[in-house]
Amino acid sequence: MNPLIITCAITGAETTREKQPNLPITPMEQAVAAEEAVKAGASIIHLHVREDDGRPTQRVERFQEVIQEIRARCPRVMIQISTGGAVGESIENRAKPLSLRPEMASLNLGTMNFGEDVFYNHPKDIVGLASRMRQLGITPELEVYEAGMLETAFRMAKQGILREPLHFQFVLGVPGGMSGDPRNLVHLVSLLPTNQFHWGVAGVGRFQLPLAVQAMVMGGHVRVGFEDNIFYHKGELAQSNAQLVARISRLAHELGREVATPEQARELLKIS
Ligand code: KMH
Ligand code: ZN
């Protein structure tokens, strides 16, 4: 099996300090959290940034500051900026940090209910973001919350808007999308026509750990971190993002799956 790519989503847009006191918010906190996560086995950092007061932002200067700090500590980790932003953010703002040309960026493939909110992704905006990424040489990670979104990706690949190999992230457990039921992951993977695709799973909340283990066994990759889950065990908050990554690395080792270094992850995803 391929080495396991662990992505760490260190901050997110919705998690708060009130709920997770160790949430990294400032550029320095985020850089330290990223460095610890990389030391624990992460090769991709999925990045949302915040203003100092904790508000989510898509401000380019803030992304630049954080990326610089992370790069100074982890020169080869892949940085994947979020173009999802926070629910309700304008599409113009969501696209802005692409100008920094990170290795990767998330691309959300459809509109859906997102908890109590609606996460809008108009078809023309999805195509617009994908085209901009292509123009700038940024590899999209395709965020899939529903089986129909997978079909959207296949259609976009056929139209030449997305270039293969496609890299999917199945985000399961968002209220409004597919749940973290193990059958959902089996179904989504079964829809991939060949094994020329990369896929990972980001389980939300209590689904994070069981889906991660399932993905490891099925040959997929794994995302953990405070964006998706703030607990280590039921009712016990995680101490850090790195603690969540370290558990995945340990389990991978037990299961005989090598954990990818940033270099190996680049090679696998064809990102130089
Ligand atoms: N904050 C969510 C509404 C992404 O990063 O692209 C969307 C999100 C997905 O986090
Ligand atoms: Zn995100």
PDB file of C-alpha atoms and ligand atoms in Angstrom:
ATOM      1  CA  MET A   1       0.000   0.000   0.000  1.00  0.00           C
ATOM      2  CA  ASN A   2       0.971   3.615  -0.542  1.00  0.00           C
ATOM      3  CA  PRO A   3       2.441   5.446   2.412  1.00  0.00           C
ATOM      4  CA  LEU A   4      -0.218   7.189   4.468  1.00  0.00           C
ATOM      5  CA  ILE A   5      -0.612  10.921   3.962  1.00  0.00           C
ATOM      6  CA  ILE A   6      -1.786  12.582   7.159  1.00  0.00           C
ATOM      7  CA  THR A   7      -3.332  16.018   6.767  1.00  0.00           C
ATOM      8  CA  CYS A   8      -3.754  18.167   9.829  1.00  0.00           C
ATOM      9  CA  ALA A   9      -6.541  20.765   9.783  1.00  0.00           C
ATOM     10  CA  ILE A  10      -5.173  22.753  12.696  1.00  0.00           C
ATOM     11  CA  THR A  11      -7.723  25.556  13.140  1.00  0.00           C
ATOM     12  CA  GLY A  12     -10.730  25.581  10.807  1.00  0.00           C
ATOM     13  CA  ALA A  13     -13.214  28.418  10.614  1.00  0.00           C
ATOM     14  CA  GLU A  14     -15.898  27.252  13.016  1.00  0.00           C
ATOM     15  CA  THR A  15     -14.027  25.845  16.039  1.00  0.00           C
ATOM     16  CA  THR A  16     -13.778  28.314  18.924  1.00  0.00           C
ATOM     17  CA  ARG A  17     -11.431  28.840  21.881  1.00  0.00           C
ATOM     18  CA  GLU A  18     -14.462  28.515  24.133  1.00  0.00           C
ATOM     19  CA  LYS A  19     -14.923  24.945  22.954  1.00  0.00           C
ATOM     20  CA  GLN A  20     -11.210  24.054  22.550  1.00  0.00           C
ATOM     21  CA  PRO A  21      -8.904  26.205  24.704  1.00  0.00           C
ATOM     22  CA  ASN A  22      -5.812  24.961  22.823  1.00  0.00           C
ATOM     23  CA  LEU A  23      -7.056  26.068  19.402  1.00  0.00           C
ATOM     24  CA  PRO A  24      -4.173  27.821  17.563  1.00  0.00           C
ATOM     25  CA  ILE A  25      -5.265  31.283  16.441  1.00  0.00           C
ATOM     26  CA  THR A  26      -2.338  33.707  16.060  1.00  0.00           C
ATOM     27  CA  PRO A  27       0.286  33.182  13.333  1.00  0.00           C
ATOM     28  CA  MET A  28       2.823  32.058  15.916  1.00  0.00           C
ATOM     29  CA  GLU A  29       0.392  29.615  17.538  1.00  0.00           C
ATOM     30  CA  GLN A  30      -0.541  28.233  14.149  1.00  0.00           C
ATOM     31  CA  ALA A  31       3.104  27.848  13.116  1.00  0.00           C
ATOM     32  CA  VAL A  32       3.956  26.015  16.334  1.00  0.00           C
ATOM     33  CA  ALA A  33       0.881  23.781  15.957  1.00  0.00           C
ATOM     34  CA  ALA A  34       1.852  23.008  12.356  1.00  0.00           C
ATOM     35  CA  GLU A  35       5.434  22.205  13.310  1.00  0.00           C
ATOM     36  CA  GLU A  36       4.323  19.864  16.085  1.00  0.00           C
ATOM     37  CA  ALA A  37       1.839  18.185  13.749  1.00  0.00           C
ATOM     38  CA  VAL A  38       4.544  17.658  11.114  1.00  0.00           C
ATOM     39  CA  LYS A  39       6.882  16.184  13.730  1.00  0.00           C
ATOM     40  CA  ALA A  40       4.056  13.815  14.688  1.00  0.00           C
ATOM     41  CA  GLY A  41       3.592  12.663  11.075  1.00  0.00           C
ATOM     42  CA  ALA A  42       1.527  15.211   9.123  1.00  0.00           C
ATOM     43  CA  SER A  43       2.656  16.030   5.587  1.00  0.00           C
ATOM     44  CA  ILE A  44      -0.134  18.464   4.632  1.00  0.00           C
ATOM     45  CA  ILE A  45      -1.448  21.384   6.676  1.00  0.00           C
ATOM     46  CA  HIS A  46      -5.011  22.375   5.770  1.00  0.00           C
ATOM     47  CA  LEU A  47      -5.072  26.041   6.612  1.00  0.00           C
ATOM     48  CA  HIS A  48      -7.712  28.522   7.703  1.00  0.00           C
ATOM     49  CA  VAL A  49      -6.520  31.694   9.382  1.00  0.00           C
ATOM     50  CA  ARG A  50      -7.947  34.021  11.981  1.00  0.00           C
ATOM     51  CA  GLU A  51      -7.682  37.614  13.044  1.00  0.00           C
ATOM     52  CA  ASP A  52      -6.110  38.089  16.486  1.00  0.00           C
ATOM     53  CA  ASP A  53      -9.561  38.210  18.076  1.00  0.00           C
ATOM     54  CA  GLY A  54     -10.345  34.775  16.657  1.00  0.00           C
ATOM     55  CA  ARG A  55     -12.613  35.812  13.769  1.00  0.00           C
ATOM     56  CA  PRO A  56     -12.078  33.718  10.627  1.00  0.00           C
ATOM     57  CA  THR A  57     -10.617  35.705   7.734  1.00  0.00           C
ATOM     58  CA  GLN A  58      -9.512  35.175   4.132  1.00  0.00           C
ATOM     59  CA  ARG A  59      -7.177  38.192   4.303  1.00  0.00           C
ATOM     60  CA  VAL A  60      -4.156  37.544   2.082  1.00  0.00           C
ATOM     61  CA  GLU A  61      -1.675  39.283   4.410  1.00  0.00           C
ATOM     62  CA  ARG A  62      -2.707  37.068   7.306  1.00  0.00           C
ATOM     63  CA  PHE A  63      -2.338  33.920   5.189  1.00  0.00           C
ATOM     64  CA  GLN A  64       1.053  35.159   4.020  1.00  0.00           C
ATOM     65  CA  GLU A  65       2.236  35.778   7.563  1.00  0.00           C
ATOM     66  CA  VAL A  66       1.152  32.328   8.737  1.00  0.00           C
ATOM     67  CA  ILE A  67       2.573  30.535   5.702  1.00  0.00           C
ATOM     68  CA  GLN A  68       5.914  32.308   6.176  1.00  0.00           C
ATOM     69  CA  GLU A  69       6.070  31.214   9.809  1.00  0.00           C
ATOM     70  CA  ILE A  70       5.174  27.622   8.924  1.00  0.00           C
ATOM     71  CA  ARG A  71       7.697  27.539   6.068  1.00  0.00           C
ATOM     72  CA  ALA A  72      10.454  28.782   8.361  1.00  0.00           C
ATOM     73  CA  ARG A  73       9.871  25.745  10.558  1.00  0.00           C
ATOM     74  CA  CYS A  74       8.806  23.099   8.030  1.00  0.00           C
ATOM     75  CA  PRO A  75      10.183  23.955   4.592  1.00  0.00           C
ATOM     76  CA  ARG A  76       8.764  20.902   2.787  1.00  0.00           C
ATOM     77  CA  VAL A  77       5.349  20.462   4.358  1.00  0.00           C
ATOM     78  CA  MET A  78       2.564  21.047   1.834  1.00  0.00           C
ATOM     79  CA  ILE A  79       0.288  23.923   2.653  1.00  0.00           C
ATOM     80  CA  GLN A  80      -3.294  23.623   1.556  1.00  0.00           C
ATOM     81  CA  ILE A  81      -5.204  26.839   1.967  1.00  0.00           C
ATOM     82  CA  SER A  82      -8.959  26.777   2.394  1.00  0.00           C
ATOM     83  CA  THR A  83     -11.094  28.322  -0.314  1.00  0.00           C
ATOM     84  CA  GLY A  84     -14.130  27.256   1.698  1.00  0.00           C
ATOM     85  CA  GLY A  85     -13.490  29.854   4.374  1.00  0.00           C
ATOM     86  CA  ALA A  86     -16.236  30.346   6.919  1.00  0.00           C
ATOM     87  CA  VAL A  87     -19.883  29.783   6.053  1.00  0.00           C
ATOM     88  CA  GLY A  88     -21.222  32.993   4.510  1.00  0.00           C
ATOM     89  CA  GLU A  89     -17.856  34.322   3.267  1.00  0.00           C
ATOM     90  CA  SER A  90     -18.023  35.857  -0.225  1.00  0.00           C
ATOM     91  CA  ILE A  91     -16.603  33.901  -3.113  1.00  0.00           C
ATOM     92  CA  GLU A  92     -14.293  36.834  -3.956  1.00  0.00           C
ATOM     93  CA  ASN A  93     -12.712  36.686  -0.522  1.00  0.00           C
ATOM     94  CA  ARG A  94     -12.549  32.920  -0.572  1.00  0.00           C
ATOM     95  CA  ALA A  95     -10.462  33.078  -3.764  1.00  0.00           C
ATOM     96  CA  LYS A  96      -8.062  35.800  -2.601  1.00  0.00           C
ATOM     97  CA  PRO A  97      -5.341  33.732  -0.880  1.00  0.00           C
ATOM     98  CA  LEU A  98      -4.845  31.675  -4.063  1.00  0.00           C
ATOM     99  CA  SER A  99      -2.606  34.550  -5.171  1.00  0.00           C
ATOM    100  CA  LEU A 100      -0.012  33.232  -2.715  1.00  0.00           C
ATOM    101  CA  ARG A 101       0.304  30.090  -4.843  1.00  0.00           C
ATOM    102  CA  PRO A 102       0.424  27.470  -2.116  1.00  0.00           C
ATOM    103  CA  GLU A 103       0.990  23.854  -3.179  1.00  0.00           C
ATOM    104  CA  MET A 104      -2.661  22.976  -2.653  1.00  0.00           C
ATOM    105  CA  ALA A 105      -6.077  24.489  -2.001  1.00  0.00           C
ATOM    106  CA  SER A 106      -9.414  23.008  -1.075  1.00  0.00           C
ATOM    107  CA  LEU A 107     -12.176  23.005  -3.690  1.00  0.00           C
ATOM    108  CA  ASN A 108     -15.702  22.400  -2.404  1.00  0.00           C
ATOM    109  CA  LEU A 109     -17.860  20.663  -4.962  1.00  0.00           C
ATOM    110  CA  GLY A 110     -21.410  21.639  -4.099  1.00  0.00           C
ATOM    111  CA  THR A 111     -23.908  23.574  -2.029  1.00  0.00           C
ATOM    112  CA  MET A 112     -25.240  21.907   1.094  1.00  0.00           C
ATOM    113  CA  ASN A 113     -26.760  22.483   4.484  1.00  0.00           C
ATOM    114  CA  PHE A 114     -23.921  22.826   6.970  1.00  0.00           C
ATOM    115  CA  GLY A 115     -25.228  22.412  10.499  1.00  0.00           C
ATOM    116  CA  GLU A 116     -27.667  25.281  10.919  1.00  0.00           C
ATOM    117  CA  ASP A 117     -26.219  27.170   7.940  1.00  0.00           C
ATOM    118  CA  VAL A 118     -26.025  26.832   4.172  1.00  0.00           C
ATOM    119  CA  PHE A 119     -22.611  26.452   2.552  1.00  0.00           C
ATOM    120  CA  TYR A 120     -22.985  27.961  -0.926  1.00  0.00           C
ATOM    121  CA  ASN A 121     -20.915  26.701  -3.827  1.00  0.00           C
ATOM    122  CA  HIS A 122     -22.493  27.862  -7.077  1.00  0.00           C
ATOM    123  CA  PRO A 123     -21.457  25.796 -10.127  1.00  0.00           C
ATOM    124  CA  LYS A 124     -19.872  28.837 -11.777  1.00  0.00           C
ATOM    125  CA  ASP A 125     -17.871  29.587  -8.633  1.00  0.00           C
ATOM    126  CA  ILE A 126     -16.617  26.008  -8.396  1.00  0.00           C
ATOM    127  CA  VAL A 127     -15.462  26.198 -12.015  1.00  0.00           C
ATOM    128  CA  GLY A 128     -13.996  29.672 -11.400  1.00  0.00           C
ATOM    129  CA  LEU A 129     -11.941  28.511  -8.414  1.00  0.00           C
ATOM    130  CA  ALA A 130     -10.795  25.362 -10.216  1.00  0.00           C
ATOM    131  CA  SER A 131      -9.719  27.351 -13.274  1.00  0.00           C
ATOM    132  CA  ARG A 132      -7.811  29.851 -11.160  1.00  0.00           C
ATOM    133  CA  MET A 133      -6.022  27.011  -9.367  1.00  0.00           C
ATOM    134  CA  ARG A 134      -5.120  25.449 -12.668  1.00  0.00           C
ATOM    135  CA  GLN A 135      -3.815  28.783 -13.961  1.00  0.00           C
ATOM    136  CA  LEU A 136      -1.629  29.224 -10.872  1.00  0.00           C
ATOM    137  CA  GLY A 137      -0.371  25.621 -10.731  1.00  0.00           C
ATOM    138  CA  ILE A 138      -2.153  24.875  -7.456  1.00  0.00           C
ATOM    139  CA  THR A 139      -3.343  21.304  -6.871  1.00  0.00           C
ATOM    140  CA  PRO A 140      -6.966  21.199  -5.738  1.00  0.00           C
ATOM    141  CA  GLU A 141      -8.089  18.873  -3.007  1.00  0.00           C
ATOM    142  CA  LEU A 142     -11.676  18.009  -3.865  1.00  0.00           C
ATOM    143  CA  GLU A 143     -13.914  18.244  -0.816  1.00  0.00           C
ATOM    144  CA  VAL A 144     -16.778  15.776  -1.124  1.00  0.00           C
ATOM    145  CA  TYR A 145     -19.599  15.745   1.439  1.00  0.00           C
ATOM    146  CA  GLU A 146     -22.185  13.938  -0.714  1.00  0.00           C
ATOM    147  CA  ALA A 147     -21.985  11.271  -3.409  1.00  0.00           C
ATOM    148  CA  GLY A 148     -23.324  13.665  -6.070  1.00  0.00           C
ATOM    149  CA  MET A 149     -20.293  15.884  -5.579  1.00  0.00           C
ATOM    150  CA  LEU A 150     -18.102  13.055  -6.783  1.00  0.00           C
ATOM    151  CA  GLU A 151     -20.031  13.030 -10.047  1.00  0.00           C
ATOM    152  CA  THR A 152     -19.418  16.784 -10.326  1.00  0.00           C
ATOM    153  CA  ALA A 153     -15.673  16.131 -10.115  1.00  0.00           C
ATOM    154  CA  PHE A 154     -15.802  13.439 -12.793  1.00  0.00           C
ATOM    155  CA  ARG A 155     -17.748  15.802 -15.054  1.00  0.00           C
ATOM    156  CA  MET A 156     -15.252  18.604 -14.495  1.00  0.00           C
ATOM    157  CA  ALA A 157     -12.371  16.236 -15.268  1.00  0.00           C
ATOM    158  CA  LYS A 158     -14.073  15.199 -18.505  1.00  0.00           C
ATOM    159  CA  GLN A 159     -14.466  18.861 -19.447  1.00  0.00           C
ATOM    160  CA  GLY A 160     -10.774  19.439 -18.778  1.00  0.00           C
ATOM    161  CA  ILE A 161     -11.403  21.803 -15.863  1.00  0.00           C
ATOM    162  CA  LEU A 162      -9.781  19.385 -13.417  1.00  0.00           C
ATOM    163  CA  ARG A 163      -6.636  17.495 -14.262  1.00  0.00           C
ATOM    164  CA  GLU A 164      -6.049  13.881 -13.213  1.00  0.00           C
ATOM    165  CA  PRO A 165      -4.972  12.340 -10.916  1.00  0.00           C
ATOM    166  CA  LEU A 166      -7.788  13.746  -8.801  1.00  0.00           C
ATOM    167  CA  HIS A 167      -7.316  13.979  -5.053  1.00  0.00           C
ATOM    168  CA  PHE A 168     -10.518  13.622  -3.038  1.00  0.00           C
ATOM    169  CA  GLN A 169     -11.187  14.380   0.588  1.00  0.00           C
ATOM    170  CA  PHE A 170     -14.379  12.709   1.824  1.00  0.00           C
ATOM    171  CA  VAL A 171     -15.652  14.929   4.621  1.00  0.00           C
ATOM    172  CA  LEU A 172     -18.151  12.794   6.499  1.00  0.00           C
ATOM    173  CA  GLY A 173     -20.263  13.690   9.492  1.00  0.00           C
ATOM    174  CA  VAL A 174     -21.260  17.293   8.747  1.00  0.00           C
ATOM    175  CA  PRO A 175     -24.950  17.625   9.659  1.00  0.00           C
ATOM    176  CA  GLY A 176     -26.464  18.154   6.207  1.00  0.00           C
ATOM    177  CA  GLY A 177     -24.015  15.865   4.390  1.00  0.00           C
ATOM    178  CA  MET A 178     -23.294  12.140   4.475  1.00  0.00           C
ATOM    179  CA  SER A 179     -22.683  10.809   7.964  1.00  0.00           C
ATOM    180  CA  GLY A 180     -19.622   8.916   9.165  1.00  0.00           C
ATOM    181  CA  ASP A 181     -21.351   5.570   8.798  1.00  0.00           C
ATOM    182  CA  PRO A 182     -18.615   3.206   7.524  1.00  0.00           C
ATOM    183  CA  ARG A 183     -20.893   2.142   4.661  1.00  0.00           C
ATOM    184  CA  ASN A 184     -20.790   5.682   3.297  1.00  0.00           C
ATOM    185  CA  LEU A 185     -17.018   5.557   2.931  1.00  0.00           C
ATOM    186  CA  VAL A 186     -17.173   2.122   1.303  1.00  0.00           C
ATOM    187  CA  HIS A 187     -19.795   3.444  -1.113  1.00  0.00           C
ATOM    188  CA  LEU A 188     -17.835   6.574  -2.044  1.00  0.00           C
ATOM    189  CA  VAL A 189     -14.634   4.619  -2.644  1.00  0.00           C
ATOM    190  CA  SER A 190     -16.574   2.088  -4.723  1.00  0.00           C
ATOM    191  CA  LEU A 191     -17.611   4.935  -7.058  1.00  0.00           C
ATOM    192  CA  LEU A 192     -14.002   5.679  -8.000  1.00  0.00           C
ATOM    193  CA  PRO A 193     -13.731   4.033 -11.425  1.00  0.00           C
ATOM    194  CA  THR A 194     -10.049   3.111 -11.146  1.00  0.00           C
ATOM    195  CA  ASN A 195      -7.398   3.282  -8.504  1.00  0.00           C
ATOM    196  CA  GLN A 196      -5.795   6.204 -10.352  1.00  0.00           C
ATOM    197  CA  PHE A 197      -7.301   8.503  -7.736  1.00  0.00           C
ATOM    198  CA  HIS A 198      -6.094   9.590  -4.355  1.00  0.00           C
ATOM    199  CA  TRP A 199      -8.582   9.837  -1.558  1.00  0.00           C
ATOM    200  CA  GLY A 200      -8.615  10.605   2.105  1.00  0.00           C
ATOM    201  CA  VAL A 201     -11.228  10.910   4.779  1.00  0.00           C
ATOM    202  CA  ALA A 202     -11.949  13.664   7.269  1.00  0.00           C
ATOM    203  CA  GLY A 203     -14.385  12.360   9.858  1.00  0.00           C
ATOM    204  CA  VAL A 204     -16.195  15.048  11.809  1.00  0.00           C
ATOM    205  CA  GLY A 205     -16.486  14.796  15.597  1.00  0.00           C
ATOM    206  CA  ARG A 206     -16.853  11.277  16.935  1.00  0.00           C
ATOM    207  CA  PHE A 207     -16.422   9.891  13.421  1.00  0.00           C
ATOM    208  CA  GLN A 208     -12.821  11.071  13.139  1.00  0.00           C
ATOM    209  CA  LEU A 209     -11.051   8.105  14.677  1.00  0.00           C
ATOM    210  CA  PRO A 210     -13.136   5.179  13.332  1.00  0.00           C
ATOM    211  CA  LEU A 211     -13.139   6.595   9.787  1.00  0.00           C
ATOM    212  CA  ALA A 212      -9.391   7.217   9.969  1.00  0.00           C
ATOM    213  CA  VAL A 213      -8.763   3.594  10.881  1.00  0.00           C
ATOM    214  CA  GLN A 214     -11.130   2.430   8.136  1.00  0.00           C
ATOM    215  CA  ALA A 215      -9.318   4.593   5.575  1.00  0.00           C
ATOM    216  CA  MET A 216      -5.935   3.291   6.652  1.00  0.00           C
ATOM    217  CA  VAL A 217      -7.086  -0.264   6.085  1.00  0.00           C
ATOM    218  CA  MET A 218      -8.765   0.581   2.763  1.00  0.00           C
ATOM    219  CA  GLY A 219      -5.650   2.275   1.388  1.00  0.00           C
ATOM    220  CA  GLY A 220      -6.855   5.859   1.710  1.00  0.00           C
ATOM    221  CA  HIS A 221      -5.373   8.825   3.518  1.00  0.00           C
ATOM    222  CA  VAL A 222      -6.438  10.588   6.685  1.00  0.00           C
ATOM    223  CA  ARG A 223      -7.203  14.080   7.941  1.00  0.00           C
ATOM    224  CA  VAL A 224      -7.405  14.936  11.616  1.00  0.00           C
ATOM    225  CA  GLY A 225      -7.247  18.171  13.594  1.00  0.00           C
ATOM    226  CA  PHE A 226      -9.262  20.681  15.553  1.00  0.00           C
ATOM    227  CA  GLU A 227     -11.173  21.881  12.478  1.00  0.00           C
ATOM    228  CA  ASP A 228     -13.059  18.594  12.456  1.00  0.00           C
ATOM    229  CA  ASN A 229     -12.785  17.254  15.992  1.00  0.00           C
ATOM    230  CA  ILE A 230     -11.668  18.717  19.319  1.00  0.00           C
ATOM    231  CA  PHE A 231     -11.750  15.540  21.444  1.00  0.00           C
ATOM    232  CA  TYR A 232      -9.184  12.843  22.109  1.00  0.00           C
ATOM    233  CA  HIS A 233     -11.698  10.524  23.766  1.00  0.00           C
ATOM    234  CA  LYS A 234     -15.399  11.018  24.383  1.00  0.00           C
ATOM    235  CA  GLY A 235     -15.688  13.941  26.812  1.00  0.00           C
ATOM    236  CA  GLU A 236     -11.892  14.467  26.938  1.00  0.00           C
ATOM    237  CA  LEU A 237     -10.532  17.407  24.963  1.00  0.00           C
ATOM    238  CA  ALA A 238      -7.388  16.813  22.918  1.00  0.00           C
ATOM    239  CA  GLN A 239      -4.303  18.625  24.197  1.00  0.00           C
ATOM    240  CA  SER A 240      -3.083  19.571  20.751  1.00  0.00           C
ATOM    241  CA  ASN A 241      -3.459  18.882  17.059  1.00  0.00           C
ATOM    242  CA  ALA A 242      -0.201  16.950  17.268  1.00  0.00           C
ATOM    243  CA  GLN A 243      -1.716  14.576  19.811  1.00  0.00           C
ATOM    244  CA  LEU A 244      -4.386  13.632  17.254  1.00  0.00           C
ATOM    245  CA  VAL A 245      -1.779  13.202  14.502  1.00  0.00           C
ATOM    246  CA  ALA A 246       0.491  11.126  16.744  1.00  0.00           C
ATOM    247  CA  ARG A 247      -2.323   8.687  17.460  1.00  0.00           C
ATOM    248  CA  ILE A 248      -2.872   8.172  13.721  1.00  0.00           C
ATOM    249  CA  SER A 249       0.861   7.620  13.177  1.00  0.00           C
ATOM    250  CA  ARG A 250       0.946   5.044  15.963  1.00  0.00           C
ATOM    251  CA  LEU A 251      -2.079   3.199  14.611  1.00  0.00           C
ATOM    252  CA  ALA A 252      -0.642   3.256  11.087  1.00  0.00           C
ATOM    253  CA  HIS A 253       2.529   1.705  12.419  1.00  0.00           C
ATOM    254  CA  GLU A 254       0.535  -1.015  14.193  1.00  0.00           C
ATOM    255  CA  LEU A 255      -1.386  -1.681  10.977  1.00  0.00           C
ATOM    256  CA  GLY A 256       1.796  -1.924   8.932  1.00  0.00           C
ATOM    257  CA  ARG A 257       1.162   1.285   6.972  1.00  0.00           C
ATOM    258  CA  GLU A 258       4.146   3.566   6.568  1.00  0.00           C
ATOM    259  CA  VAL A 259       3.498   7.259   7.321  1.00  0.00           C
ATOM    260  CA  ALA A 260       4.466   9.509   4.389  1.00  0.00           C
ATOM    261  CA  THR A 261       7.083  12.189   4.906  1.00  0.00           C
ATOM    262  CA  PRO A 262       6.307  15.516   3.205  1.00  0.00           C
ATOM    263  CA  GLU A 263       8.696  14.419   0.448  1.00  0.00           C
ATOM    264  CA  GLN A 264       6.881  11.107  -0.092  1.00  0.00           C
ATOM    265  CA  ALA A 265       3.516  12.863  -0.028  1.00  0.00           C
ATOM    266  CA  ARG A 266       4.723  15.264  -2.725  1.00  0.00           C
ATOM    267  CA  GLU A 267       5.881  12.385  -4.838  1.00  0.00           C
ATOM    268  CA  LEU A 268       2.585  10.541  -4.441  1.00  0.00           C
ATOM    269  CA  LEU A 269       0.462  13.576  -5.333  1.00  0.00           C
ATOM    270  CA  LYS A 270       2.892  14.681  -8.082  1.00  0.00           C
ATOM    271  CA  ILE A 271       3.559  18.038  -6.449  1.00  0.00           C
ATOM    272  CA  SER A 272       7.155  19.258  -6.709  1.00  0.00           C
TER     273      SER A 272
HETATM  274  N1  KMH B   1     -15.688  26.086   6.932  1.00  0.00           N
HETATM  275  C1  KMH B   1     -16.516  25.266   6.125  1.00  0.00           C
HETATM  276  C2  KMH B   1     -17.800  25.960   5.795  1.00  0.00           C
HETATM  277  C3  KMH B   1     -12.729  24.095   3.227  1.00  0.00           C
HETATM  278  O1  KMH B   1     -11.840  24.377   4.010  1.00  0.00           O
HETATM  279  O2  KMH B   1     -12.603  24.208   2.017  1.00  0.00           O
HETATM  280  C4  KMH B   1     -15.868  24.882   4.848  1.00  0.00           C
HETATM  281  C5  KMH B   1     -14.530  24.314   4.933  1.00  0.00           C
HETATM  282  C6  KMH B   1     -14.066  23.632   3.712  1.00  0.00           C
HETATM  283  O3  KMH B   1     -13.826  24.382   5.910  1.00  0.00           O
HETATM  284 ZN    ZN B   2     -11.435  23.696   6.016  1.00  0.00          ZN
END
